Each structure stands twice: as structure tokens, then as C-alpha cells.
């Protein structure tokens, strides 16, 4: 992109602008209003509505300003009589074929056609004639398509194609009878449609609407409140439409730098759980096997007595807590503070252990900081080579995958390395399908080529990297032919990757659980870090290491120190200085200085009888942990179990006391997204039950123990976090409330935050190259268990489904719990699509419906982990990070004929 | 359409690397119309978005999703032809051949399409059989022409 500035005149006004823009872009940037229906700045212009026409000196006819590029000295007139008349004509034509339903239309007040008709004084319909369009049709469990109101601007088609990459809809017919169609007049449900709802949000008129909001209110009747999506780590900005204290619909926040207004199905439609009948309303205490409603005072007294009893009689180490990557920073902070100050225990962990602990350990050792090094926008706009490995990005961070498409459109090269032929591989320039669990060999292979063919960045290595000579010696001995033998990848393909990655101006590696959830998880991460260090592909705009976070606030829960080895801000537990600092800050003595237990270890220690009390805030380990049957046993065994949640989940059955919490639409605080951006969540609706915000509950228990921390609201806690966590110093309540969305580290009130990490220097000083030898996965298929089972996520569901499971439309789309199996395997075993089979591992068995797939390697079975896959997985851990190897274990399958209509399996 | 047909066609499309439009042309050539079920299967196999191919299918008048006979009869019922007796021809086809707009005879010999204008009003009424034009027609002449077709 050349950056030359030019001068143009719009309506006589001199404007300086970039030369590669269109007239409309320049006009809008300069607050010159030109009406436009088909143009949206996030899409490529298609010039179909002709409303944006303007006159350009020298052109005989008016031109569409949305497609017409500016040039030096051009003179544009946006409002001549001729133009106004043309626009009137255009609007009249549209209106003549439009039902004038504004008084009963949901879109009224927010409709562009209505707006322009008003502005241009279009009243009566000038062209009588047959109206062409058909009546409304319901397309799906979520979307209403009202053909009569459609003005055929094409925005919905384009958002679906350019942004979401699905192409679920297109024009049908031509001329007068044109309409938008999802193919063969079928319902959207029978197409590839993902129900992201972006077509609804981008429609300029009322032709696409949310079914849930039909007849519920018009634009001006809603309170529109900006907050953050409660689901995944992208942290999309959303606008919540509230009427009579009820969430009626959700739209993407166009001003959010995270998602530019785009969403996925969960953020757009996944809010039914808020009013689910399973919401907890009052504290419950189990008495003789039954839950009894009690008031808060009683519940807190009870908890106090019990915790005190166990602490006094069995010691602090008999108590453990699981905090939640769903809760806010403030709540996670106070949770760990309660454990450390009051209970004197470091046995605190959360589900980050199960997703990116190996990234945290790996990158902490090699470069000193494990967060995503670049912003999402950088990847879209600056990365020239994007390696996507071990992350099914279109399903796990859908809105980030929209950015990958944009990057591709810009010309970035996309490399996908994944044993499953995932959706994004369709747009890959290079797709590599290695055998499961052979990443170390593959990445060592790339490093070998980089070294042998001198693709490394000597200068960078000299200045910023240590251990190069030893590493070089090791890698020179690496036998490249292993790549073919072990990973089943052609060296030629690997060479292409090595060249593209090292030669591109800005390369980035994106990964998630396919890299981390292995017994070699940390070593896999070392390998990726090696590649960045060898080539200097880090510490630049669009260049770096990008582990994609799973949960909405998993980054924050880690930052806040809900980890057994770190105090807030990644201060090591077993460091005298840390303890002294925190004793000082918290005005407390004898803070625990021994590394506590991790998630899986906590459950093991319950079974060993060492942990007697467990406090679970907003987690559902009966889905998320490996070897669930084991966990179930532990939950039965633990003597005192506190469950604090918004919903009555499966683990509640095991609880001794249940505490009702507020969900993110009902409270305030901050979430930190995948790119380290700290964002405010806003209270949208009141909850008039006894449920309380998590921070309040913990604070009350602490008070009962005699601790007065002086928090009146969450902002008091954030103030303390500013004091305690260095990287959050400048992220003050005032700035957060002002809706600044700052990326940490941010060291002062003036600091704008940090978009790109590792510029100039690594947190640990020099980057460390790590020598990594290949190890086999723990449990590979054998004679008795001949299939390899791999697990993962799917787009529509979230984690243990406590929330998405309550969304009717999602239930309808996803249908019955399923597994995926290779077509050939199915044929060999005489299994048909849709039949139920039993999958058995050494730990347990599940019964699931079969979906056939060509995208899986032969001999593998894929089960979304939401569907009890973890009954089958094992608990062997990565020795560095203690992450379990969710991605690989061995299973056998059995035909399952009885119970044909039974829904599912028991845990 | 058997599984095997689908597989063969898919193979052919892949081998020739056909565009969406070419896929439709290829199928129409092969079957004389575009069987929708077959097309859906091909979409699924080749991961072609159904909306896109349907968009093209409905955009071009040349494609037919109705099964067609050996001879495609087009009878013009545009203004000029209508005035000059086009509808009589249509009535004749109904009576003699049991043909209606879009229908195919049981012996798969004829398919009728009634069109709005064939662009040859100067010789109205106009009919077409496959790609040949017949101008200044009347019901008897046209009946004879059809009866003579093998
Ligand atoms: S909901 Fe999303 S995937 Fe479906 S048609 Fe609309 S934009 Fe396309
Ligand atoms: S449905 Fe809306 S966005 Fe799509 S073409 Fe019609 S008016 Fe435009
Ligand atoms: S991508 Fe993630 S944050 Fe965005 S809407 Fe979907 S679930 Fe929510
Ligand atoms: S906005 Fe330019 S043609 Fe529609
Ligand atoms: S009206 Fe029949 S050819 Fe024109």
C-alpha cells in the first residue's frame, strides 16, 4: 500500500486524503453525508443500490461514490439538484416494491430506507404495479427472512461470503423476481449456515430479523447496553437490547476493536440460559441428602464453620479451590486472595491448566511471557504468513477466523498444519496433515531446514537469543527423513513452510489445544518458540506467537494469580521476594510459599484423602477434566464441597452447599481477552433473586473470618489490582468505565497499553532456544484398542454446555450428541451414518451417534469434549505444566443396538 | 441417479476442473436437463455452496430443472404472437399431445415451454423445436411438423 496523500474537493471543500480510497470513504471520514444502502465499510463495495451517486467534474454521468476511486484534484458534488432527483427516483423505485409497514416493523427507527425516505421526502408510491416479492418465510430456529422487505442490496450475501466464509446465501433468479435464497429454496437449516447472525446485523432494513425478538419491541423502546460476550476468549463487544428487564436480542458492537461488530452463534443467540429455570436463586445447604433453601447469613456461617474446622484440624493444605475463567478479574483476584490470606493455601487452579498451561510454562521459560504477542487486528492487517496449527479456529475462535479470511484477501499466505482437515484448511496456501502427536518431529524438521539452508536471522540471534550454538549442534544432527517416517509429511512441503515463514515480512504462529494438550505440550510450545527465535519472527507488528485463549477470561484468571505456582502478576510462589511483597501489600503474615496443587492433582489428592474441602466457583469438572469417572469418585469422596454457580449443574448434586451467583449480564467488572485487552462488562439487567456477584460472596466469607478488605464494589478491587499487578497498573477503574479497552502491559494512567509484545527485548532478557527430543504419546492404538481418539470443541457448544445447553435453537441445530468417524473405517466396521455406537477406552465407555467424515485420518475418532469424551481420556500429564493429554488416547468401538432411542450415556 | 453416476460425474468435474457454470452446462448436456437431486449431491461431494450454484442455475434461462423430452418445443405467447394465434397452437398441443407449460410427454419425446417473446415478432406466431425456428405458424402446420419428427 502506498501512502501518498492527495487533495480533492468535495462540494467545494478542500480535503486531503489517501489516494487509494473511494469517494464515499473519504466523504464519510470527513463527516460528509452521502446516502448509501449497499455499502458497509467492513465489506468490499459492490455498487448495487445506486443511492450513493455523486457528480464528478469531467464525468458525463453521475458515478457511484462507493466504487469510484479518488484522484488528485478531483471535484465532487454530492448534493446537486440532478443528484437529488436521481436519488429520489431510486428511492421511489425501492419504496414502490416495499411494504410500507414501518408502523409494525421491528427495524423502524434503525432502518436506512426509512431514514432516507424521510430525508428525501418519499411519501407515496409512484410506480404502481405488481409487487414482486414473496411473503415472509421462517428460515431457521433463529432467523426470519422477510422477502417483501428485502431491497436486494446484497450486504447479507457479502458478509456471509467475505467475512464468515460460508456462502450460505446468494441471489436467485434475475430481474424483477430476484430474491435472496439459501439454495434450492431450502431452509437455512439445511445449508452450511452457521447462524452467526451477522447477516441480520448488517441488513440495512427489516428484511432479516431475530426470531426471538419478533413483536417484542421497536428500536427506541430498548435500552441498548454495551458489554462483552460471555463465551470465548475473543471477547467480542456486544450490544444488549433490553426491554422490561429482559434481554430480547444481542447485536455486535461495531465500535469494538475486537470484532468490528461481527459475532458467532454463541454471542449472538446464546443467552437463553440467563432466564433458565435452572438458575440458582437462593443459597442451598444439603441436609440428609436434600437441599434446603437458607439465607446468606446461614450459608456463610455454615461455610465458615466448616472451613475453619478443616483448616484447624487438617491444615491449610486440606483445602483446595477451583476458580473460574468465566468470572471477572476482580472475582478471580479476590478468590485467590481469600485462599492465600485467609486459608493460607496455594491449592488454587482453574481450567487454564487444561488448556494453555503448557503454553504458559513453555513461553515463560523461553521468552518470559506467555500471552498472545500481537493483537487480532495486527494479524488481519499486518501478518504476511500465518501458520495455524492445532487450532480449529473457525469453531474455537470464530470471529478471529473472520480476520484470517480478511488477511488472506489482503494477500497473506496461510499455512495450516493439523491432523484433522479442518475448515480453515480450505483457504490454506499450504495444508499439512501430520500424524497425531508428532509435532516435535515436524517442527524440528522446519528448524533443521531453517538452519541448514541458512534461513535464520543472524542479527536477531546475535542480539536477542541465547543457546544458539548448542541448539544448532543438536538440530544439525536431526535426521530430516524422520519427518516422513514419523509425521508422514513430505520434506518438500516442509521446506515451503520454512521458506515462507522465515522470508515473509511478518509471520505469526497461531495455536491452541492441538499443540498444548499433549504430554509433550510444553515441548511442543518450545518448538514453536524456537522457530520464532531463529527467524526473528517476533516483536514486530503482525509477527509473533499467538496462543489463542479459550474462555472469555482465562487470560485474566491467570493474570490474577489463580494458579498454584503464581501470585497475581506471575510472581512465583516459591520466591522469598514475592512472599515479602505480598505480605506487605496485603498486610498479612505467613502467606503460603509452597507451590500448590494443580487441577488434576487436586482430584487425585481428594482420592488419596489429603484434600478434604473443595470450593468450586463457576466450573464444571464433570465434563472438562480427563477421566471423568475418576472425578466423579473424587466428588463423592470429598468431605465438604462448596459449589458457587449461576446454574444448577451436574456437580451441584455432590455439593454440601450451593451458592447462587450472578451472570455477566447482571454484574460489573472486567474480562481480559485473548489479546490481553481488558474490557468492561456492564450490568444490563437486574436479578431480583437472592443471587449475588461472586466477589461479594467471597468477600462476605472473608469478613466472617475477620478480614475487612474494604471493598464496596468491584472497582475497589480493581484499584487494588492496579496496585498489585504491575501489568495492570494503568488500567484504572476510571479508564475502564470510560470504555477504554486497554491491552496490558499498561504501567501508568498515561500509558496507552501495548499492542505488540517483545519489541526490542524479551521479558526474560534474551530468548532461549530449547533442545527438544521427540517422545511418543502416552497411549497409542494397539491390538485391543485399535482406534486413536482425539477430542476438541465445536462451534455451537461451549465447554460443559451448562450455558449453551440451555439455548433451544442450539439444541435444535446440534441435535444429538455425536462422534465423528472416517468413512472408510465405518465401512470396514459396517457402521452407518446416524447409528449409535459404543466407544470404549481403558477408563470408561460412551454411546454416541455416528457422523461420517472425510476430514479425519483413517483410524481416528473425534468426539467433541462437550459430549462426555472425557469419560474416555486418561490422566497422564505433561511433566512441566501438568496438562493432561486430552488429544490422544486409544479406544475400541462396538456396535450398539439396544436402547436405540435412548438419549445418552450416564456419567 | 445411482451412487456410481454421482461418483463418475464428480470425478469428471474434478478432472476437468470445471467452474460452477461449466458444471451446470456439463450436467445439462448429459441429461438434457439439470436434475436437482443430482446437483445437490454434487454440491455435497465437492463442497460447493448450494446457494452459489443455485444462483447461477436460476440466473440463466438456458438451464432447466425439469426433465426434458427429446424435443424442446417453445411456443411464443408474447403480445405479437398471442394476437396472431399463438394460443391456438398452445390449445392444440394440449389436445393432441397432452402438453402443458413445463410438461413432458409420457414417451419423453416432447417438452413444452411457453415463452414471452422469441425476438422474432415479424414472423409471428413463432414456435421453436430445439434450436430451429418456425415462423408464421398455425396449429395445423405445427402439428404436422411435430408428427413428422422421429
Ligand atoms: S447466519 Fe451467518 S452463516 Fe448464516 S446466512 Fe447469515 S451470515 Fe451466513
Ligand atoms: S436481506 Fe437485507 S441485507 Fe440481504 S439483500 Fe435483502 S435488504 Fe440487503
Ligand atoms: S467469537 Fe467468542 S466472544 Fe465472539 S461472539 Fe463468538 S463466543 Fe462470543
Ligand atoms: S452504496 Fe454505492 S451503490 Fe450502494
Ligand atoms: S411476441 Fe412472439 S416472438 Fe415476439
Short mmCIF file of C-alpha atoms in Angstrom, two decimals, chain A residues 537-727:
data_model
loop_
_atom_site.label_atom_id
_atom_site.label_comp_id
_atom_site.label_asym_id
_atom_site.label_seq_id
_atom_site.Cartn_x
_atom_site.Cartn_y
_atom_site.Cartn_z
CA UNK A 537 9.61 -13.52 13.64
CA UNK A 538 8.58 -11.94 16.91
CA UNK A 539 8.44 -8.49 18.41
CA UNK A 540 7.19 -6.78 15.27
CA UNK A 541 3.77 -5.67 14.10
CA UNK A 542 1.97 -8.77 12.89
CA UNK A 543 4.80 -11.05 13.84
CA UNK A 544 4.98 -13.24 16.89
CA UNK A 545 3.47 -16.11 18.82
CA UNK A 546 -0.25 -16.24 19.23
CA UNK A 547 -1.74 -18.84 21.55
CA UNK A 548 -5.49 -18.38 21.23
CA UNK A 549 -7.27 -18.37 24.57
CA UNK A 550 -10.39 -20.39 25.10
CA UNK A 551 -12.55 -18.86 27.79
CA UNK A 552 -13.72 -15.27 27.93
CA UNK A 553 -11.47 -14.53 30.87
CA UNK A 554 -8.91 -17.28 31.05
CA UNK A 555 -6.18 -14.76 30.39
CA UNK A 556 -7.42 -12.65 33.28
CA UNK A 557 -7.82 -15.53 35.70
CA UNK A 558 -4.15 -16.38 35.07
CA UNK A 559 -3.07 -12.74 35.36
CA UNK A 560 -4.88 -12.58 38.70
CA UNK A 561 -2.88 -15.48 40.06
CA UNK A 562 -5.50 -18.21 40.24
CA UNK A 563 -2.66 -20.63 39.73
CA UNK A 564 -0.93 -22.73 42.36
CA UNK A 565 2.53 -21.57 41.32
CA UNK A 566 1.95 -17.84 40.90
CA UNK A 567 0.77 -14.92 42.97
CA UNK A 568 -1.01 -12.23 40.93
CA UNK A 569 1.04 -10.90 38.04
CA UNK A 570 3.01 -14.13 37.56
CA UNK A 571 5.09 -13.72 40.70
CA UNK A 572 6.46 -17.12 41.61
CA UNK A 573 5.15 -18.62 44.80
CA UNK A 574 8.46 -20.08 45.85
CA UNK A 575 10.35 -16.83 45.78
CA UNK A 576 11.02 -15.08 49.06
CA UNK A 577 10.66 -11.67 47.42
CA UNK A 578 7.18 -12.47 46.18
CA UNK A 579 6.04 -13.51 49.62
CA UNK A 580 7.50 -10.44 51.26
CA UNK A 581 5.96 -8.17 48.67
CA UNK A 582 2.52 -9.68 49.06
CA UNK A 583 2.72 -9.81 52.84
CA UNK A 584 3.38 -6.14 52.63
CA UNK A 585 0.71 -5.32 50.10
CA UNK A 586 -1.94 -7.36 51.82
CA UNK A 587 -0.77 -6.54 55.30
CA UNK A 588 -0.74 -10.22 56.15
CA UNK A 589 1.65 -12.71 57.70
CA UNK A 590 2.65 -16.26 56.84
CA UNK A 591 1.45 -16.31 53.28
CA UNK A 592 1.86 -19.77 51.77
CA UNK A 593 5.13 -20.11 49.89
CA UNK A 594 4.89 -23.68 48.65
CA UNK A 595 3.63 -24.41 45.15
CA UNK A 596 0.07 -25.70 45.47
CA UNK A 597 -1.74 -28.46 43.63
CA UNK A 598 -2.98 -28.29 40.06
CA UNK A 599 -6.47 -29.27 38.93
CA UNK A 600 -5.80 -32.91 38.20
CA UNK A 601 -3.62 -33.24 41.28
CA UNK A 602 -6.37 -31.78 43.45
CA UNK A 603 -8.72 -34.55 42.42
CA UNK A 604 -6.04 -37.17 42.88
CA UNK A 605 -5.38 -35.88 46.36
CA UNK A 606 -9.04 -35.98 47.21
CA UNK A 607 -8.99 -39.65 46.34
CA UNK A 608 -5.90 -40.09 48.48
CA UNK A 609 -7.76 -38.46 51.34
CA UNK A 610 -5.41 -35.49 51.58
CA UNK A 611 -7.78 -32.83 50.28
CA UNK A 612 -10.97 -32.72 52.28
CA UNK A 613 -12.61 -29.47 51.25
CA UNK A 614 -13.16 -28.19 47.74
CA UNK A 615 -14.54 -24.80 46.75
CA UNK A 616 -15.62 -24.65 43.12
CA UNK A 617 -16.53 -21.29 41.64
CA UNK A 618 -18.11 -21.48 38.19
CA UNK A 619 -16.52 -24.64 36.86
CA UNK A 620 -17.98 -27.95 35.82
CA UNK A 621 -15.20 -30.52 36.08
CA UNK A 622 -17.52 -33.39 35.24
CA UNK A 623 -17.04 -32.53 31.59
CA UNK A 624 -13.77 -30.71 31.44
CA UNK A 625 -11.40 -32.98 33.37
CA UNK A 626 -9.80 -36.11 31.96
CA UNK A 627 -11.11 -39.46 33.10
CA UNK A 628 -14.43 -38.16 34.40
CA UNK A 629 -15.34 -41.32 36.26
CA UNK A 630 -12.36 -40.65 38.47
CA UNK A 631 -13.56 -37.11 39.09
CA UNK A 632 -16.98 -38.36 39.98
CA UNK A 633 -15.46 -40.64 42.55
CA UNK A 634 -13.50 -37.74 43.98
CA UNK A 635 -16.59 -35.54 44.19
CA UNK A 636 -18.34 -38.29 46.07
CA UNK A 637 -15.43 -38.67 48.39
CA UNK A 638 -14.58 -35.06 49.21
CA UNK A 639 -15.90 -34.25 52.67
CA UNK A 640 -17.01 -30.70 52.12
CA UNK A 641 -17.88 -29.31 48.72
CA UNK A 642 -18.89 -25.71 48.05
CA UNK A 643 -20.30 -25.03 44.59
CA UNK A 644 -20.86 -21.45 43.55
CA UNK A 645 -22.52 -21.08 40.18
CA UNK A 646 -25.21 -19.36 38.18
CA UNK A 647 -26.95 -22.64 37.29
CA UNK A 648 -27.71 -25.93 38.92
CA UNK A 649 -25.09 -28.03 37.14
CA UNK A 650 -24.29 -31.70 37.40
CA UNK A 651 -21.76 -31.19 40.17
CA UNK A 652 -24.32 -29.44 42.33
CA UNK A 653 -25.68 -32.87 43.21
CA UNK A 654 -22.46 -33.56 45.07
CA UNK A 655 -22.32 -30.24 46.89
CA UNK A 656 -22.80 -29.68 50.58
CA UNK A 657 -23.61 -26.07 49.98
CA UNK A 658 -24.57 -24.26 46.81
CA UNK A 659 -24.17 -20.52 46.41
CA UNK A 660 -26.17 -18.67 43.72
CA UNK A 661 -24.12 -16.22 41.66
CA UNK A 662 -24.96 -13.55 39.12
CA UNK A 663 -24.12 -13.97 35.47
CA UNK A 664 -22.13 -11.47 33.46
CA UNK A 665 -25.24 -9.62 32.23
CA UNK A 666 -26.18 -8.89 35.83
CA UNK A 667 -22.97 -7.52 37.26
CA UNK A 668 -19.93 -5.36 36.63
CA UNK A 669 -16.24 -5.99 36.33
CA UNK A 670 -13.60 -6.70 33.71
CA UNK A 671 -12.65 -9.55 31.40
CA UNK A 672 -9.28 -9.83 29.71
CA UNK A 673 -9.48 -11.26 26.23
CA UNK A 674 -7.12 -13.39 24.18
CA UNK A 675 -5.10 -10.38 23.05
CA UNK A 676 -4.64 -9.07 26.61
CA UNK A 677 -7.34 -6.46 26.24
CA UNK A 678 -9.06 -5.57 29.49
CA UNK A 679 -12.71 -4.83 28.80
CA UNK A 680 -15.56 -3.68 30.95
CA UNK A 681 -18.65 -5.77 31.43
CA UNK A 682 -21.78 -3.80 32.18
CA UNK A 683 -24.85 -4.65 34.16
CA UNK A 684 -27.67 -4.98 31.63
CA UNK A 685 -30.47 -6.42 33.71
CA UNK A 686 -31.34 -6.72 37.36
CA UNK A 687 -31.59 -10.10 39.03
CA UNK A 688 -34.21 -9.94 41.74
CA UNK A 689 -33.46 -13.27 43.36
CA UNK A 690 -31.00 -13.73 46.20
CA UNK A 691 -28.11 -14.42 43.82
CA UNK A 692 -25.04 -12.25 44.36
CA UNK A 693 -21.91 -11.41 42.43
CA UNK A 694 -19.10 -13.84 43.13
CA UNK A 695 -16.85 -11.18 44.61
CA UNK A 696 -19.49 -10.23 47.15
CA UNK A 697 -19.90 -13.84 48.27
CA UNK A 698 -16.20 -14.39 48.80
CA UNK A 699 -15.82 -11.05 50.48
CA UNK A 700 -18.57 -11.97 52.94
CA UNK A 701 -16.93 -15.28 53.79
CA UNK A 702 -13.63 -13.49 54.33
CA UNK A 703 -15.38 -10.96 56.55
CA UNK A 704 -16.77 -13.77 58.62
CA UNK A 705 -13.18 -14.87 59.13
CA UNK A 706 -12.48 -11.36 60.39
CA UNK A 707 -10.93 -9.88 57.25
CA UNK A 708 -12.12 -6.41 56.33
CA UNK A 709 -10.68 -5.59 52.94
CA UNK A 710 -12.84 -2.56 52.46
CA UNK A 711 -14.34 -3.37 49.08
CA UNK A 712 -17.58 -1.56 48.39
CA UNK A 713 -17.78 -2.56 44.79
CA UNK A 714 -15.74 -4.27 42.09
CA UNK A 715 -13.96 -1.06 41.26
CA UNK A 716 -12.37 -1.03 44.69
CA UNK A 717 -10.95 -4.44 43.87
CA UNK A 718 -9.67 -3.23 40.50
CA UNK A 719 -7.96 -0.34 42.30
CA UNK A 720 -6.15 -2.85 44.43
CA UNK A 721 -5.24 -4.85 41.33
CA UNK A 722 -3.72 -1.66 39.87
CA UNK A 723 -1.51 -1.60 42.91
CA UNK A 724 -0.60 -5.25 42.97
CA UNK A 725 -0.35 -6.45 39.39
CA UNK A 726 2.34 -4.50 37.54
CA UNK A 727 0.98 -5.09 34.06
#
